[in-house]
Amino acid sequence: MVPTAAPGSRPRIERLFAPLLPFLERWARGRLPSYARRRMDSGDLVQEAVLRALRRAGELDQLNPETLRSYLQTSILNRIRDEIRRSRQGEVRNGPLPARPDPGRGPLDDAIESEDRRKYRSALLALCEEDRMLLIGRVDLGMTYEELALVTRRPTPEAARAAARRAALRLARRLGEMEDDARRGTATSGEDD
């Protein structure tokens, strides 16, 4: 009879993670845009994701290898997004000082902008994960189509542009539906008065 390692033990954890490392390193290669590699490269991101997962080894050793692989891929993608965001913030900090606030803007303008952001976020959450990733990359992070193609594994920047355009159309459709729902709700509540 072959002795088995207890859940959470070092041999069991090594058996879970060791086979995944080569796959994850191949999978992550090329996903981090070159401008965001100042601090770390894709290999570093894989190591960091695995180290973070090791801290939760007691919870993760209950997962099957496929679920663990998916968990680690998601963790690596999140780290890639963090590095892209961090590199963009560094560019802003090192750039010229922002202009003074627009004297024509008031609290009402800020409130309208805040409501628009809330509606955008709500509509965004109603989309599938791939559409959200495309739109967040393009709109929130300001990625170029070349960068978006790298992160989303599209074959060309043109393919990323077309996918982002379709996602934006779905977002616009969802925003329109939300607006229609709000109008119907207002009309209905007005009839009750």
PDB file of C-alpha atoms in Angstrom:
ATOM      1  CA  MET A   1       0.000   0.000   0.000  1.00  0.00           C
ATOM      2  CA  VAL A   2       1.368   3.445  -0.987  1.00  0.00           C
ATOM      3  CA  PRO A   3       1.116   6.061   1.757  1.00  0.00           C
ATOM      4  CA  THR A   4      -0.804   9.178   0.730  1.00  0.00           C
ATOM      5  CA  ALA A   5       0.004  12.666   1.906  1.00  0.00           C
ATOM      6  CA  ALA A   6      -2.448  14.418   4.180  1.00  0.00           C
ATOM      7  CA  PRO A   7      -4.425  17.343   2.718  1.00  0.00           C
ATOM      8  CA  GLY A   8      -2.430  20.561   3.098  1.00  0.00           C
ATOM      9  CA  SER A   9       0.887  18.721   3.534  1.00  0.00           C
ATOM     10  CA  ARG A  10       3.955  19.852   1.612  1.00  0.00           C
ATOM     11  CA  PRO A  11       4.220  16.729  -0.624  1.00  0.00           C
ATOM     12  CA  ARG A  12       0.563  17.036  -1.629  1.00  0.00           C
ATOM     13  CA  ILE A  13       0.921  20.740  -2.377  1.00  0.00           C
ATOM     14  CA  GLU A  14       4.044  20.134  -4.459  1.00  0.00           C
ATOM     15  CA  ARG A  15       2.208  17.428  -6.423  1.00  0.00           C
ATOM     16  CA  LEU A  16      -0.640  19.865  -7.101  1.00  0.00           C
ATOM     17  CA  PHE A  17       1.447  22.852  -8.199  1.00  0.00           C
ATOM     18  CA  ALA A  18       4.549  21.329  -9.837  1.00  0.00           C
ATOM     19  CA  PRO A  19       2.812  19.992 -12.972  1.00  0.00           C
ATOM     20  CA  LEU A  20       1.016  23.307 -13.510  1.00  0.00           C
ATOM     21  CA  LEU A  21       4.081  25.577 -13.522  1.00  0.00           C
ATOM     22  CA  PRO A  22       5.361  24.822 -17.066  1.00  0.00           C
ATOM     23  CA  PHE A  23       1.849  25.176 -18.498  1.00  0.00           C
ATOM     24  CA  LEU A  24       1.215  28.465 -16.660  1.00  0.00           C
ATOM     25  CA  GLU A  25       4.566  29.909 -17.753  1.00  0.00           C
ATOM     26  CA  ARG A  26       3.819  29.067 -21.409  1.00  0.00           C
ATOM     27  CA  TRP A  27       0.269  30.385 -21.060  1.00  0.00           C
ATOM     28  CA  ALA A  28       1.390  33.685 -19.478  1.00  0.00           C
ATOM     29  CA  ARG A  29       4.251  34.335 -21.928  1.00  0.00           C
ATOM     30  CA  GLY A  30       3.515  37.384 -24.067  1.00  0.00           C
ATOM     31  CA  ARG A  31       0.389  38.461 -22.190  1.00  0.00           C
ATOM     32  CA  LEU A  32       2.120  41.300 -20.328  1.00  0.00           C
ATOM     33  CA  PRO A  33       2.734  44.212 -22.752  1.00  0.00           C
ATOM     34  CA  SER A  34       6.388  45.225 -23.065  1.00  0.00           C
ATOM     35  CA  TYR A  35       5.817  48.711 -21.618  1.00  0.00           C
ATOM     36  CA  ALA A  36       4.466  47.136 -18.405  1.00  0.00           C
ATOM     37  CA  ARG A  37       7.504  44.882 -17.881  1.00  0.00           C
ATOM     38  CA  ARG A  38       9.598  47.432 -16.014  1.00  0.00           C
ATOM     39  CA  ARG A  39       8.961  45.824 -12.641  1.00  0.00           C
ATOM     40  CA  MET A  40       8.360  42.185 -13.536  1.00  0.00           C
ATOM     41  CA  ASP A  41       7.898  39.842 -16.472  1.00  0.00           C
ATOM     42  CA  SER A  42       5.307  37.123 -17.050  1.00  0.00           C
ATOM     43  CA  GLY A  43       7.435  34.497 -15.259  1.00  0.00           C
ATOM     44  CA  ASP A  44       7.481  36.686 -12.157  1.00  0.00           C
ATOM     45  CA  LEU A  45       3.705  37.023 -12.315  1.00  0.00           C
ATOM     46  CA  VAL A  46       3.316  33.230 -12.440  1.00  0.00           C
ATOM     47  CA  GLN A  47       5.596  32.822  -9.426  1.00  0.00           C
ATOM     48  CA  GLU A  48       3.744  35.515  -7.511  1.00  0.00           C
ATOM     49  CA  ALA A  49       0.354  33.929  -8.268  1.00  0.00           C
ATOM     50  CA  VAL A  50       1.604  30.521  -7.116  1.00  0.00           C
ATOM     51  CA  LEU A  51       3.121  31.993  -3.941  1.00  0.00           C
ATOM     52  CA  ARG A  52      -0.140  33.756  -3.134  1.00  0.00           C
ATOM     53  CA  ALA A  53      -2.027  30.523  -3.758  1.00  0.00           C
ATOM     54  CA  LEU A  54       0.359  28.650  -1.463  1.00  0.00           C
ATOM     55  CA  ARG A  55      -0.751  30.909   1.378  1.00  0.00           C
ATOM     56  CA  ARG A  56      -4.232  29.489   0.839  1.00  0.00           C
ATOM     57  CA  ALA A  57      -3.006  25.937   0.281  1.00  0.00           C
ATOM     58  CA  GLY A  58      -5.315  24.483   2.920  1.00  0.00           C
ATOM     59  CA  GLU A  59      -8.334  25.703   0.946  1.00  0.00           C
ATOM     60  CA  LEU A  60      -6.907  25.048  -2.509  1.00  0.00           C
ATOM     61  CA  ASP A  61      -5.738  21.480  -2.019  1.00  0.00           C
ATOM     62  CA  GLN A  62      -9.408  20.443  -2.068  1.00  0.00           C
ATOM     63  CA  LEU A  63      -9.665  21.610  -5.698  1.00  0.00           C
ATOM     64  CA  ASN A  64      -9.144  19.342  -8.666  1.00  0.00           C
ATOM     65  CA  PRO A  65      -6.160  20.203 -10.922  1.00  0.00           C
ATOM     66  CA  GLU A  66      -8.343  21.780 -13.626  1.00  0.00           C
ATOM     67  CA  THR A  67     -10.068  24.118 -11.159  1.00  0.00           C
ATOM     68  CA  LEU A  68      -6.720  25.015  -9.578  1.00  0.00           C
ATOM     69  CA  ARG A  69      -5.288  25.792 -13.035  1.00  0.00           C
ATOM     70  CA  SER A  70      -8.256  28.046 -13.788  1.00  0.00           C
ATOM     71  CA  TYR A  71      -7.883  29.770 -10.400  1.00  0.00           C
ATOM     72  CA  LEU A  72      -4.183  30.438 -11.066  1.00  0.00           C
ATOM     73  CA  GLN A  73      -4.858  31.710 -14.604  1.00  0.00           C
ATOM     74  CA  THR A  74      -7.394  34.178 -13.232  1.00  0.00           C
ATOM     75  CA  SER A  75      -4.921  35.273 -10.573  1.00  0.00           C
ATOM     76  CA  ILE A  76      -2.229  35.822 -13.227  1.00  0.00           C
ATOM     77  CA  LEU A  77      -4.635  37.832 -15.417  1.00  0.00           C
ATOM     78  CA  ASN A  78      -5.490  40.015 -12.424  1.00  0.00           C
ATOM     79  CA  ARG A  79      -1.782  40.627 -11.798  1.00  0.00           C
ATOM     80  CA  ILE A  80      -1.295  41.522 -15.489  1.00  0.00           C
ATOM     81  CA  ARG A  81      -4.109  44.066 -15.213  1.00  0.00           C
ATOM     82  CA  ASP A  82      -2.526  45.458 -12.038  1.00  0.00           C
ATOM     83  CA  GLU A  83       0.849  45.853 -13.769  1.00  0.00           C
ATOM     84  CA  ILE A  84      -0.726  47.572 -16.781  1.00  0.00           C
ATOM     85  CA  ARG A  85      -2.619  49.927 -14.479  1.00  0.00           C
ATOM     86  CA  ARG A  86       0.502  50.581 -12.398  1.00  0.00           C
ATOM     87  CA  SER A  87       2.603  51.374 -15.473  1.00  0.00           C
ATOM     88  CA  ARG A  88      -0.050  53.772 -16.782  1.00  0.00           C
ATOM     89  CA  GLN A  89      -0.270  55.538 -13.414  1.00  0.00           C
ATOM     90  CA  GLY A  90       3.514  55.906 -13.451  1.00  0.00           C
ATOM     91  CA  GLU A  91       3.292  57.599 -16.856  1.00  0.00           C
ATOM     92  CA  VAL A  92       0.714  60.057 -15.519  1.00  0.00           C
ATOM     93  CA  ARG A  93       2.753  60.824 -12.389  1.00  0.00           C
ATOM     94  CA  ASN A  94       5.853  61.503 -14.461  1.00  0.00           C
ATOM     95  CA  GLY A  95       3.969  63.640 -16.983  1.00  0.00           C
ATOM     96  CA  PRO A  96       3.028  67.308 -16.795  1.00  0.00           C
ATOM     97  CA  LEU A  97       0.912  68.568 -13.924  1.00  0.00           C
ATOM     98  CA  PRO A  98      -2.815  68.512 -14.654  1.00  0.00           C
ATOM     99  CA  ALA A  99      -4.546  71.757 -15.533  1.00  0.00           C
ATOM    100  CA  ARG A 100      -6.583  73.527 -12.876  1.00  0.00           C
ATOM    101  CA  PRO A 101     -10.164  72.299 -12.486  1.00  0.00           C
ATOM    102  CA  ASP A 102     -12.645  73.730 -14.947  1.00  0.00           C
ATOM    103  CA  PRO A 103     -14.213  76.763 -13.235  1.00  0.00           C
ATOM    104  CA  GLY A 104     -17.457  76.096 -15.161  1.00  0.00           C
ATOM    105  CA  ARG A 105     -17.979  72.729 -13.475  1.00  0.00           C
ATOM    106  CA  GLY A 106     -20.197  72.600 -10.456  1.00  0.00           C
ATOM    107  CA  PRO A 107     -21.684  70.053  -8.067  1.00  0.00           C
ATOM    108  CA  LEU A 108     -24.531  69.272 -10.492  1.00  0.00           C
ATOM    109  CA  ASP A 109     -22.023  68.349 -13.215  1.00  0.00           C
ATOM    110  CA  ASP A 110     -20.228  66.080 -10.762  1.00  0.00           C
ATOM    111  CA  ALA A 111     -23.508  64.431  -9.697  1.00  0.00           C
ATOM    112  CA  ILE A 112     -24.514  63.764 -13.324  1.00  0.00           C
ATOM    113  CA  GLU A 113     -21.089  62.298 -14.051  1.00  0.00           C
ATOM    114  CA  SER A 114     -21.339  60.100 -10.947  1.00  0.00           C
ATOM    115  CA  GLU A 115     -24.783  58.806 -12.008  1.00  0.00           C
ATOM    116  CA  ASP A 116     -23.462  58.080 -15.516  1.00  0.00           C
ATOM    117  CA  ARG A 117     -20.568  56.080 -14.023  1.00  0.00           C
ATOM    118  CA  ARG A 118     -23.020  54.096 -11.880  1.00  0.00           C
ATOM    119  CA  LYS A 119     -25.163  53.260 -14.922  1.00  0.00           C
ATOM    120  CA  TYR A 120     -22.059  52.292 -16.919  1.00  0.00           C
ATOM    121  CA  ARG A 121     -20.848  49.949 -14.162  1.00  0.00           C
ATOM    122  CA  SER A 122     -24.287  48.391 -13.779  1.00  0.00           C
ATOM    123  CA  ALA A 123     -24.619  47.761 -17.532  1.00  0.00           C
ATOM    124  CA  LEU A 124     -21.051  46.461 -17.672  1.00  0.00           C
ATOM    125  CA  LEU A 125     -21.787  43.879 -14.982  1.00  0.00           C
ATOM    126  CA  ALA A 126     -24.693  42.567 -17.064  1.00  0.00           C
ATOM    127  CA  LEU A 127     -22.300  41.625 -19.901  1.00  0.00           C
ATOM    128  CA  CYS A 128     -20.289  38.416 -20.216  1.00  0.00           C
ATOM    129  CA  GLU A 129     -16.781  38.313 -18.749  1.00  0.00           C
ATOM    130  CA  GLU A 130     -15.048  38.555 -22.138  1.00  0.00           C
ATOM    131  CA  ASP A 131     -16.988  41.715 -23.065  1.00  0.00           C
ATOM    132  CA  ARG A 132     -16.223  43.217 -19.649  1.00  0.00           C
ATOM    133  CA  MET A 133     -12.511  42.472 -20.075  1.00  0.00           C
ATOM    134  CA  LEU A 134     -12.461  44.114 -23.527  1.00  0.00           C
ATOM    135  CA  LEU A 135     -14.321  47.216 -22.353  1.00  0.00           C
ATOM    136  CA  ILE A 136     -12.405  47.650 -19.107  1.00  0.00           C
ATOM    137  CA  GLY A 137      -9.134  47.280 -20.995  1.00  0.00           C
ATOM    138  CA  ARG A 138     -10.120  49.789 -23.647  1.00  0.00           C
ATOM    139  CA  VAL A 139     -12.231  52.312 -21.691  1.00  0.00           C
ATOM    140  CA  ASP A 140     -11.015  52.148 -18.091  1.00  0.00           C
ATOM    141  CA  LEU A 141      -7.363  51.243 -18.644  1.00  0.00           C
ATOM    142  CA  GLY A 142      -6.991  53.044 -21.984  1.00  0.00           C
ATOM    143  CA  MET A 143      -5.252  50.115 -23.678  1.00  0.00           C
ATOM    144  CA  THR A 144      -4.363  50.322 -27.350  1.00  0.00           C
ATOM    145  CA  TYR A 145      -5.832  47.666 -29.633  1.00  0.00           C
ATOM    146  CA  GLU A 146      -2.389  46.080 -29.851  1.00  0.00           C
ATOM    147  CA  GLU A 147      -2.262  45.764 -26.045  1.00  0.00           C
ATOM    148  CA  LEU A 148      -5.846  44.523 -25.956  1.00  0.00           C
ATOM    149  CA  ALA A 149      -4.981  41.861 -28.548  1.00  0.00           C
ATOM    150  CA  LEU A 150      -2.092  40.660 -26.382  1.00  0.00           C
ATOM    151  CA  VAL A 151      -4.076  40.510 -23.157  1.00  0.00           C
ATOM    152  CA  THR A 152      -7.188  38.916 -24.675  1.00  0.00           C
ATOM    153  CA  ARG A 153      -5.227  36.609 -26.999  1.00  0.00           C
ATOM    154  CA  ARG A 154      -6.701  38.035 -30.201  1.00  0.00           C
ATOM    155  CA  PRO A 155      -4.596  37.299 -33.319  1.00  0.00           C
ATOM    156  CA  THR A 156      -4.358  40.951 -34.423  1.00  0.00           C
ATOM    157  CA  PRO A 157      -5.083  44.456 -33.153  1.00  0.00           C
ATOM    158  CA  GLU A 158      -7.862  44.614 -35.777  1.00  0.00           C
ATOM    159  CA  ALA A 159      -9.509  41.522 -34.242  1.00  0.00           C
ATOM    160  CA  ALA A 160      -9.311  43.165 -30.809  1.00  0.00           C
ATOM    161  CA  ARG A 161     -10.813  46.371 -32.245  1.00  0.00           C
ATOM    162  CA  ALA A 162     -13.718  44.453 -33.816  1.00  0.00           C
ATOM    163  CA  ALA A 163     -14.353  42.488 -30.599  1.00  0.00           C
ATOM    164  CA  ALA A 164     -14.221  45.687 -28.506  1.00  0.00           C
ATOM    165  CA  ARG A 165     -16.634  47.379 -30.928  1.00  0.00           C
ATOM    166  CA  ARG A 166     -19.121  44.501 -30.644  1.00  0.00           C
ATOM    167  CA  ALA A 167     -18.789  44.596 -26.848  1.00  0.00           C
ATOM    168  CA  ALA A 168     -19.415  48.364 -26.883  1.00  0.00           C
ATOM    169  CA  LEU A 169     -22.553  47.840 -28.989  1.00  0.00           C
ATOM    170  CA  ARG A 170     -23.825  45.255 -26.501  1.00  0.00           C
ATOM    171  CA  LEU A 171     -23.076  47.708 -23.672  1.00  0.00           C
ATOM    172  CA  ALA A 172     -24.958  50.490 -25.483  1.00  0.00           C
ATOM    173  CA  ARG A 173     -27.905  48.140 -26.047  1.00  0.00           C
ATOM    174  CA  ARG A 174     -27.901  47.253 -22.331  1.00  0.00           C
ATOM    175  CA  LEU A 175     -27.753  50.941 -21.339  1.00  0.00           C
ATOM    176  CA  GLY A 176     -30.724  51.607 -23.649  1.00  0.00           C
ATOM    177  CA  GLU A 177     -32.679  48.768 -22.044  1.00  0.00           C
ATOM    178  CA  MET A 178     -31.910  50.184 -18.599  1.00  0.00           C
ATOM    179  CA  GLU A 179     -33.076  53.632 -19.731  1.00  0.00           C
ATOM    180  CA  ASP A 180     -36.303  52.136 -21.129  1.00  0.00           C
ATOM    181  CA  ASP A 181     -36.883  50.244 -17.874  1.00  0.00           C
ATOM    182  CA  ALA A 182     -36.344  53.454 -15.885  1.00  0.00           C
ATOM    183  CA  ARG A 183     -38.806  55.371 -18.080  1.00  0.00           C
ATOM    184  CA  ARG A 184     -41.435  52.644 -17.761  1.00  0.00           C
ATOM    185  CA  GLY A 185     -40.909  52.637 -13.992  1.00  0.00           C
ATOM    186  CA  THR A 186     -41.326  56.417 -13.861  1.00  0.00           C
ATOM    187  CA  ALA A 187     -44.442  56.309 -16.062  1.00  0.00           C
ATOM    188  CA  THR A 188     -45.944  53.540 -13.940  1.00  0.00           C
ATOM    189  CA  SER A 189     -45.211  55.301 -10.658  1.00  0.00           C
ATOM    190  CA  GLY A 190     -46.631  58.559 -12.055  1.00  0.00           C
ATOM    191  CA  GLU A 191     -49.919  56.831 -12.888  1.00  0.00           C
ATOM    192  CA  ASP A 192     -50.276  55.636  -9.284  1.00  0.00           C
ATOM    193  CA  ASP A 193     -50.245  59.197  -7.877  1.00  0.00           C
TER     194      ASP A 193
END
